[in-house]
Coordinates of C-alpha atoms and ligand atoms in Angstrom, one line a residue:
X3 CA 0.0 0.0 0.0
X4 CA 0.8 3.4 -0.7
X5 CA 1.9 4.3 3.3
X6 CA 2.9 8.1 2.3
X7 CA 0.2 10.0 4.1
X8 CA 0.4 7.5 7.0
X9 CA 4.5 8.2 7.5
X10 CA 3.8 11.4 7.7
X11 CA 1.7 11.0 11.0
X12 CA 4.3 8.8 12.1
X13 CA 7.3 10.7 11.4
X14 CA 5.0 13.7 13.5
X15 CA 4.9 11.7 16.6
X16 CA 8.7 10.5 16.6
X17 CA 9.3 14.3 16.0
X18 CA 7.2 15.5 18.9
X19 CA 8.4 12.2 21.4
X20 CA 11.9 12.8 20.9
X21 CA 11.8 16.3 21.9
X22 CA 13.7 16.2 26.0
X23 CA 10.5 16.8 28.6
X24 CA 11.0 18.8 32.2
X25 CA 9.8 16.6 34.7
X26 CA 10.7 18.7 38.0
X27 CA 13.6 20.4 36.7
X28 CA 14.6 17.1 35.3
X29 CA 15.0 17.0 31.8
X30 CA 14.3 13.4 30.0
X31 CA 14.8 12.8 26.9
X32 CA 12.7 9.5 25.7
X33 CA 13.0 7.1 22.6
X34 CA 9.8 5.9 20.6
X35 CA 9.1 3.3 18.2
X36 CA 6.0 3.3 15.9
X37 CA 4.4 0.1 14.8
X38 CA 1.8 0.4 12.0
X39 CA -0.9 -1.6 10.7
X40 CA -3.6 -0.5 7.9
X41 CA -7.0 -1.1 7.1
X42 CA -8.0 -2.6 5.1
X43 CA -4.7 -3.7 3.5
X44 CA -3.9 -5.9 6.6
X45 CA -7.0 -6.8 8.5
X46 CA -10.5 -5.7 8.7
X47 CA -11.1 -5.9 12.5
X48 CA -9.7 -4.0 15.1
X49 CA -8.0 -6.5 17.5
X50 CA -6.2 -7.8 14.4
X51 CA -5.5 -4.5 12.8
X52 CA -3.9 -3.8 16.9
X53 CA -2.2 -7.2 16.9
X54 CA -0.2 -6.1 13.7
X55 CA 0.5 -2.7 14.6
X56 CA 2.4 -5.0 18.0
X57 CA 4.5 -7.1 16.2
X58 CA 5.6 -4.1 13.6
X59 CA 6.3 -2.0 16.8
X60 CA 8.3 -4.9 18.6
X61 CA 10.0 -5.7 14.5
X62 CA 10.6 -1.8 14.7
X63 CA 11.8 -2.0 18.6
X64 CA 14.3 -5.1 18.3
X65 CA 16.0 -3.1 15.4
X66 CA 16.5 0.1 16.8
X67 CA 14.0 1.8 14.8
X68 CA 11.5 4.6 14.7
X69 CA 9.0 2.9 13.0
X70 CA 8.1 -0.6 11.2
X71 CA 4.6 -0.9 8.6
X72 CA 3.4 -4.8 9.5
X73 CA 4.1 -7.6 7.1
X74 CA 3.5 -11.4 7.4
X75 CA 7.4 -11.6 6.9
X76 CA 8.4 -9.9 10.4
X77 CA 5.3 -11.7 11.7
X78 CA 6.7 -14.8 13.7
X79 CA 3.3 -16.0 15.0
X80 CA 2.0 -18.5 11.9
X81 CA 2.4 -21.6 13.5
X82 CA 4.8 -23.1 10.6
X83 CA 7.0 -20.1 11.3
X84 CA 6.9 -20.5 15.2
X85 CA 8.0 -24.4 14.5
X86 CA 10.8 -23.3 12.3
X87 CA 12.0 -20.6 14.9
X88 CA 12.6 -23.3 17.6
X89 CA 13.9 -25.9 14.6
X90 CA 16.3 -23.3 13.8
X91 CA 18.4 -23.1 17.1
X92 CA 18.7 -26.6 17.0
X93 CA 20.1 -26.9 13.3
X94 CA 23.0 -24.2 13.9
X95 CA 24.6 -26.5 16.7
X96 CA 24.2 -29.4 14.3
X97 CA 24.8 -31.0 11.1
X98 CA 21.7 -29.4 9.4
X99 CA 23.1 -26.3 8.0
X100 CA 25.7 -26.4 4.9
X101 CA 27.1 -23.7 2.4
X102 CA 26.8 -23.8 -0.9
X103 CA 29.5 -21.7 -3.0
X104 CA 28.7 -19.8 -6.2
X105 CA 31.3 -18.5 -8.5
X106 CA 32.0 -15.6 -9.2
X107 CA 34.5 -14.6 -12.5
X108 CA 36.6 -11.3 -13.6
X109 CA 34.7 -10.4 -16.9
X110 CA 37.7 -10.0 -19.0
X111 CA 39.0 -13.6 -18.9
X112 CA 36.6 -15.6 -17.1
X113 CA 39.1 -16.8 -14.0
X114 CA 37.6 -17.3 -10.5
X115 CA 37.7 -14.2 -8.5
X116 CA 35.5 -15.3 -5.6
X117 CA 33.0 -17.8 -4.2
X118 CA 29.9 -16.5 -2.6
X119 CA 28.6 -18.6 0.0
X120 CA 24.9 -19.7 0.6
X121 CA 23.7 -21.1 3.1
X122 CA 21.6 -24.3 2.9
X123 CA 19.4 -25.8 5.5
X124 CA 18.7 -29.6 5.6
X125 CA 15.4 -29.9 7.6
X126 CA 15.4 -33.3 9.6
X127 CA 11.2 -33.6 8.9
X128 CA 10.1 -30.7 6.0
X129 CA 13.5 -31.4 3.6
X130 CA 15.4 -28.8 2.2
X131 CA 14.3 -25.0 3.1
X132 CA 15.4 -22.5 1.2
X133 CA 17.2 -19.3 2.9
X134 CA 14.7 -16.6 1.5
X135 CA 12.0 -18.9 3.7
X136 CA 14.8 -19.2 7.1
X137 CA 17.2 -15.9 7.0
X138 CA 13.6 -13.8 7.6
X139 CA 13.0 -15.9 10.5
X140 CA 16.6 -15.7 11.9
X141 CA 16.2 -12.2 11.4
X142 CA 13.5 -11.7 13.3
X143 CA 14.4 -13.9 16.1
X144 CA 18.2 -13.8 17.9
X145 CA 19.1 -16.7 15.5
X146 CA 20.7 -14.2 13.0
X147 CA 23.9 -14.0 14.8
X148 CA 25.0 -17.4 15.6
X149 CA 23.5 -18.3 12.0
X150 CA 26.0 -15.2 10.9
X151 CA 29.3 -16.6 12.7
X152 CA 28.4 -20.4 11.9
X153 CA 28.5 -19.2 7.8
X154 CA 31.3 -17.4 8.4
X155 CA 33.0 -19.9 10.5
X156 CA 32.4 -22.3 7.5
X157 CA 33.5 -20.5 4.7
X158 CA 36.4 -18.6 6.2
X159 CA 37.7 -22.1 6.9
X160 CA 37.1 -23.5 3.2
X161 CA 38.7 -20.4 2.2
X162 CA 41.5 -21.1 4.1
X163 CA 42.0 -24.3 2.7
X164 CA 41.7 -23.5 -0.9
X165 CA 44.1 -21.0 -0.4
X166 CA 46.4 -23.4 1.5
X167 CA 45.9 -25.2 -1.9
X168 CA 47.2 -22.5 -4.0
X169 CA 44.0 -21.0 -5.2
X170 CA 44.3 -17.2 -4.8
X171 CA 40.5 -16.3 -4.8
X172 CA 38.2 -15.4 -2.1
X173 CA 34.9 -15.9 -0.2
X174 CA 31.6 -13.6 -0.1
X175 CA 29.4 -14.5 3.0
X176 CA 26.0 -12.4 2.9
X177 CA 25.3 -10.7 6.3
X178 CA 21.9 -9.2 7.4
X179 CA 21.3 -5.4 8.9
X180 CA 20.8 -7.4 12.4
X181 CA 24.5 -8.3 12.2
X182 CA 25.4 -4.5 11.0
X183 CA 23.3 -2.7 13.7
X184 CA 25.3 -5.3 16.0
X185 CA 28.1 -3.1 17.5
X186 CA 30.0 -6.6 18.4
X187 CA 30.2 -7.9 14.9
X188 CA 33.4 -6.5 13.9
X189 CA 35.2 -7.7 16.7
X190 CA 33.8 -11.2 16.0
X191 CA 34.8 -11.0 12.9
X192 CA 37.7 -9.9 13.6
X193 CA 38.4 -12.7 15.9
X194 CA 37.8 -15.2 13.3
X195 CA 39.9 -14.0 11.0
X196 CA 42.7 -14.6 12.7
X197 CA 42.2 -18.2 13.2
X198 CA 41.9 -18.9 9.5
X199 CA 45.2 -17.8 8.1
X200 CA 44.4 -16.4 4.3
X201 CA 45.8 -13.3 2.1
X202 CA 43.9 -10.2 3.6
X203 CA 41.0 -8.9 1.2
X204 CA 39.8 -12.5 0.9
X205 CA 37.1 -11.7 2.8
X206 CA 34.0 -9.6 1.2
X207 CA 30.4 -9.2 3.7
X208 CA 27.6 -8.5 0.7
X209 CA 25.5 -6.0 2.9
X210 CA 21.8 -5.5 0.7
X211 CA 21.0 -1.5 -0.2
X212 CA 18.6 -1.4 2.2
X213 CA 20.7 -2.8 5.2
X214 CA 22.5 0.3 4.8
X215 CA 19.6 2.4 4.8
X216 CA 17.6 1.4 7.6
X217 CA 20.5 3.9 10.2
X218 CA 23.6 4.6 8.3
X219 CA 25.5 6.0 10.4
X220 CA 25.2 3.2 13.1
X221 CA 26.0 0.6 10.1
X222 CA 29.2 3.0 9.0
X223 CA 30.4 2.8 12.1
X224 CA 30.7 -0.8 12.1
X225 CA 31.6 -0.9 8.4
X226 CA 34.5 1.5 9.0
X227 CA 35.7 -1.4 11.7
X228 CA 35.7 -4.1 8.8
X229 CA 37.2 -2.2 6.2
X230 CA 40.3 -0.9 8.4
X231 CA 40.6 -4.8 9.2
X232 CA 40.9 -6.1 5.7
X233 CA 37.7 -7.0 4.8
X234 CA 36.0 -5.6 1.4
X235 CA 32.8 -4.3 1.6
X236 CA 30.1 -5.2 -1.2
X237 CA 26.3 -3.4 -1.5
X238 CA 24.1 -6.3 -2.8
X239 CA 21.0 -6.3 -4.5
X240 CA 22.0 -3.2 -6.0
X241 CA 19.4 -0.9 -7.5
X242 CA 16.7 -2.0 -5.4
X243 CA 16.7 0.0 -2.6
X244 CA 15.8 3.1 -4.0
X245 CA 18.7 5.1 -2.1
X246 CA 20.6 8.1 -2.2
X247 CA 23.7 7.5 -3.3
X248 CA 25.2 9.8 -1.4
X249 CA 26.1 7.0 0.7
X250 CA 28.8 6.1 -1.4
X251 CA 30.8 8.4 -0.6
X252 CA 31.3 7.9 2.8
X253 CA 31.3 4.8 3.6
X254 CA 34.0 2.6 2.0
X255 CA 32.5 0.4 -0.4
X256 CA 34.6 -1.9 -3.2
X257 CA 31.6 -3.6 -4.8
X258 CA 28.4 -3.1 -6.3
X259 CA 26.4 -6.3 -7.4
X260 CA 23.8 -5.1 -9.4
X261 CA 20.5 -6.9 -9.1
X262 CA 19.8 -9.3 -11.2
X263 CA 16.4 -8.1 -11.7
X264 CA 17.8 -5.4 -14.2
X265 CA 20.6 -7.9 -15.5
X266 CA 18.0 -10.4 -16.2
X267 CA 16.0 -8.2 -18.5
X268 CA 19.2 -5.6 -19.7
X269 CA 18.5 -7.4 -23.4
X270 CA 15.3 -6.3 -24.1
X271 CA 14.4 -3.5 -21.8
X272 CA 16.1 -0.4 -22.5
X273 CA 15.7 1.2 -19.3
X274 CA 17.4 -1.8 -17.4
X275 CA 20.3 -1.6 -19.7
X276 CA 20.3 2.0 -19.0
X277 CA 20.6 1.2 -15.6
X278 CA 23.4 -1.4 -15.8
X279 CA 25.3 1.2 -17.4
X280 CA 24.9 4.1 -15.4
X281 CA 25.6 1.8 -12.5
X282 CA 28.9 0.4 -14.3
X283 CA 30.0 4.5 -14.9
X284 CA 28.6 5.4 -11.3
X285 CA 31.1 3.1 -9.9
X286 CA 33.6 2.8 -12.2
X287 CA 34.3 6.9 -11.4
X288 CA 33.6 6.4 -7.9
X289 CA 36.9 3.8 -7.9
X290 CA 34.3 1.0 -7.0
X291 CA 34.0 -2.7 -8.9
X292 CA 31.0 -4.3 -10.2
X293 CA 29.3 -7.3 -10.4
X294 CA 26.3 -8.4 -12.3
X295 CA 24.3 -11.2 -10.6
X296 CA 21.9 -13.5 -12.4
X297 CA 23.8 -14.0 -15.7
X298 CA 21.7 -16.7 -17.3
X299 CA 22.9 -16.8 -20.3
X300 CA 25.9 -16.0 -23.3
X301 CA 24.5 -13.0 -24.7
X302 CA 23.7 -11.2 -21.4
X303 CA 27.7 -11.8 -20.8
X304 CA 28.7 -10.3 -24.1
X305 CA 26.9 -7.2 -23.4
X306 CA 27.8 -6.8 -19.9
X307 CA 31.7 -7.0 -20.9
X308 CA 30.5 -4.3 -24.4
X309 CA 29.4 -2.1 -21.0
X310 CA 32.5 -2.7 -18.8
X311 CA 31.0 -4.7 -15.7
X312 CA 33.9 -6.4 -14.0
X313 CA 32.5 -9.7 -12.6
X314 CA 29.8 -11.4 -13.1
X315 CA 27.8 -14.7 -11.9
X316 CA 25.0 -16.6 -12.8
X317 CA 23.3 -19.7 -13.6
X318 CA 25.1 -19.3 -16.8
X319 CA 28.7 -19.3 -15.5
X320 CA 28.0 -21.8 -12.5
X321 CA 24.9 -22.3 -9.7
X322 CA 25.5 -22.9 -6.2
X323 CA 27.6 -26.0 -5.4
X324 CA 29.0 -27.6 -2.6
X325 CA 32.5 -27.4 -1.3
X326 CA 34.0 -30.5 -3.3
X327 CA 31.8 -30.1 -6.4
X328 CA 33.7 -26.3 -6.7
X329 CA 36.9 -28.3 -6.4
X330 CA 36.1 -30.2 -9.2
X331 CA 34.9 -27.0 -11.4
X332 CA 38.0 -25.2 -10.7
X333 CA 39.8 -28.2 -11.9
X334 CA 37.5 -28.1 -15.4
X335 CA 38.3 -24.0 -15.5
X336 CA 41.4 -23.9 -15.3
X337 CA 42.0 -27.4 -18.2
X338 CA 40.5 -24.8 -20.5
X339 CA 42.3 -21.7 -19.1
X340 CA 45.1 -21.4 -21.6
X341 CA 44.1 -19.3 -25.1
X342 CA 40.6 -19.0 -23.5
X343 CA 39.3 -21.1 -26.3
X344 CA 35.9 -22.4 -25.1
X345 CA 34.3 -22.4 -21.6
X346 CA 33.6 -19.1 -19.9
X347 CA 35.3 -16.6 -21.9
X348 CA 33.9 -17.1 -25.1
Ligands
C2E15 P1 21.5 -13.2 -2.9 O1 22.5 -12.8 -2.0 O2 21.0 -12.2 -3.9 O3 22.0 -14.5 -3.6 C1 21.8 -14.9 -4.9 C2 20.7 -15.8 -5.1 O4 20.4 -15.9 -6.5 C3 21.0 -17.2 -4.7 O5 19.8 -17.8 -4.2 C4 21.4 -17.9 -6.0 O6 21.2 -19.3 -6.0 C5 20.5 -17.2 -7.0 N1 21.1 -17.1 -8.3 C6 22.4 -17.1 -8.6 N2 22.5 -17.0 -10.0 C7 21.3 -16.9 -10.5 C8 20.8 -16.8 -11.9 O7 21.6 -16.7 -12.8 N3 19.5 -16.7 -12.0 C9 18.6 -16.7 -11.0 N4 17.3 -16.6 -11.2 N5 19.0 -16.8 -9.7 C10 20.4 -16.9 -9.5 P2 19.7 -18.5 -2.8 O8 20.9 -19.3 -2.5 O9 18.3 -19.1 -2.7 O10 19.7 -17.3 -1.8 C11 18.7 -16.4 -1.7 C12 19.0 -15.3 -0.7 O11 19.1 -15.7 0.6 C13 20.3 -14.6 -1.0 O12 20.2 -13.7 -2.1 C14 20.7 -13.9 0.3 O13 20.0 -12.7 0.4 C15 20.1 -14.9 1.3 N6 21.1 -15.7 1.9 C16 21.7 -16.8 1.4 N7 22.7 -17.3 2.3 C17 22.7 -16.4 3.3 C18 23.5 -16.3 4.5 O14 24.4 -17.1 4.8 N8 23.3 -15.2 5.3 C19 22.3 -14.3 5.0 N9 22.1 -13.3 5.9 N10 21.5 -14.4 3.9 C20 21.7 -15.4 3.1
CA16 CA1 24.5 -12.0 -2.1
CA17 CA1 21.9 -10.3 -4.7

């Protein structure tokens, strides 16, 4: 729903709550959150329509903001989701959980650059659920930060052993705005970076657009922390979180990945190709790299390198695969590596 008139309320009562009050001489300054629901959009009937509005203010509350609008994904009550919530702290500590990698190459001649790992979740009862079903839930509940250090446990340590193998490239672990807004994440990272021995920049956190967004200067903060330690900072989903940009200027940044939502249709819809390549020159001037995700197929990776991108991945290159299966691809890459003949670079 179109939620412009009702922001504005909302943004007039943060305003007027965060002014300090005089109690006795005593001035106390308070914080607010605003949780909204909206009829008819939502619900129909008042105690539902107040029900919503409570889990949008506690969504809104658990992430330090001023406001949250109600949606079924930040609602944890549907009974599958409260079954998967409780599942969920169980699978971390065990074997459920497991990474898949997805390649990523340099344009120019197709070699490996990095591996982006995604995380998988084995369900012991409903099979295989996929993240964009789980991460929500982890999100909303305190899972999101042992789910965070598990992945990055997991694929700083494959890292380190490919690199102990003599492969130079690196790893991509997706993090959420929970971990961002987290003011002990960098030092956790930190931490486990120096019990996997690899070259520094091997690690890149892909933060989504709207991660950024949701209190920048909170997330800079902690972003500011990584980058000083080594690790390369990449904005995913780019595109989609209809930003400033202004952004990109202070906060240090080395990757776009524009969303494959534009890639997907760059072919046949002008304004997406438009897009890509304002993005490509955006970023290319700003001293910042880009990747295209969702390359699906041969002529979408012959335009993108006519427009200058300077990774890519997709379907078309590689999908997700587990940690052996990527050994075995490498091994195929790299047989066709000299002249570039077939394979990726054509
Ligand atoms: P994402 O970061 O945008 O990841 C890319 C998704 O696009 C992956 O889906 C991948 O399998 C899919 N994909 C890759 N190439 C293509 C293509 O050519 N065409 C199409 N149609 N799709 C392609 P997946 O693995 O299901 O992950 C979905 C989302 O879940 C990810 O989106 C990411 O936001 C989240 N996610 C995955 N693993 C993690 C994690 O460890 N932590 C967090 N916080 N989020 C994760
Ligand atoms: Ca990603
Ligand atoms: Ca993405």
């Amino acid at each position: 729903p179109d939620t412009a008139g009702e922001m504005k309320v909302v943004d007039a009562v943060v305003e007027a709550m965060s002014r300090p009050f005089e109690l006795t001489q005593l001035k106390v300054q308070i914080g607010v959150s605003v949780g909204v629901s909206i009829f008819p959009e939502h619900a129909r009937d008042s105690s539902t329509l107040l029900r919503f509005a409570d889990v949008a203010m506690y969504h809104a509350k658990r992430n330090k903001l001023h406001h949250a609008i109600y949606s079924p994904e930040i609602d944890p009550h549907t009974p599958r989701r409260l079954e998967l919530i409780s599942d969920l702290g169980q699978a971390v500590g065990e074997d459920q959980l497991l990474l898949h990698y997805q390649p990523k190459i340099r344009a120019e001649d197709g070699v490996l650059d990095s591996a982006e790992a995604l995380v998988r979740w084995q369900h012991p009862v409903h099979g295989f659920i996929t993240p964009d079903e789980f991460i929500p839930l982890c999100e909303i509940s305190d899972i999101i930060r042992p789910l965070t250090l598990w992945v990055l446990r997991r694929a700083l340590s494959d890292c380190a052993r490919w690199q102990k193998s003599g492969h130079e490239f690196g790893v991509s672990v997706n993090v959420s705005v929970r971990n961002m807004l987290d003011s002990g994440f960098p030092g956790e990272v930190i931490e486990l970076l120096s019990d996997f021995p690899m070259r520094r920049g091997a690690l890149t956190l892909e933060i989504t657009e709207s991660a950024l967004m949701e209190d920048p200067a909170r997330v800079k903060l902690n972003i500011d922390k990584l980058h000083l330690a080594g690790v390369q900072i990449s904005i995913d989903d780019f595109g989609t979180g209809y930003s400033s940009l202004s952004y990109l200027k202070h906060i240090p940044v080395q990757e776009l990945k524009i969303d494959r939502g534009f890639v997907f249709d760059m072919l046949d819809d002008q304004n997406d190709e438009a897009i890509v390549r304002s993005t490509v020159d955006l970023a290319h001037s700003l001293g910042i790299r880009v990747t295209a995700e969702g390359v699906e197929n041969p002529a979408l990776m012959a335009q993108l390198r006519v427009i200058g991108c300077d990774f890519m991945q997709g379907y078309h290159i590689a999908r997700p695969m587990p940690y052996e299966a990527l050994r075995q691809w490498l091994d195929v890459q790299q047989g066709s590596v000299p002249g570039r003949s077939g394979g990726l670079a054509s």
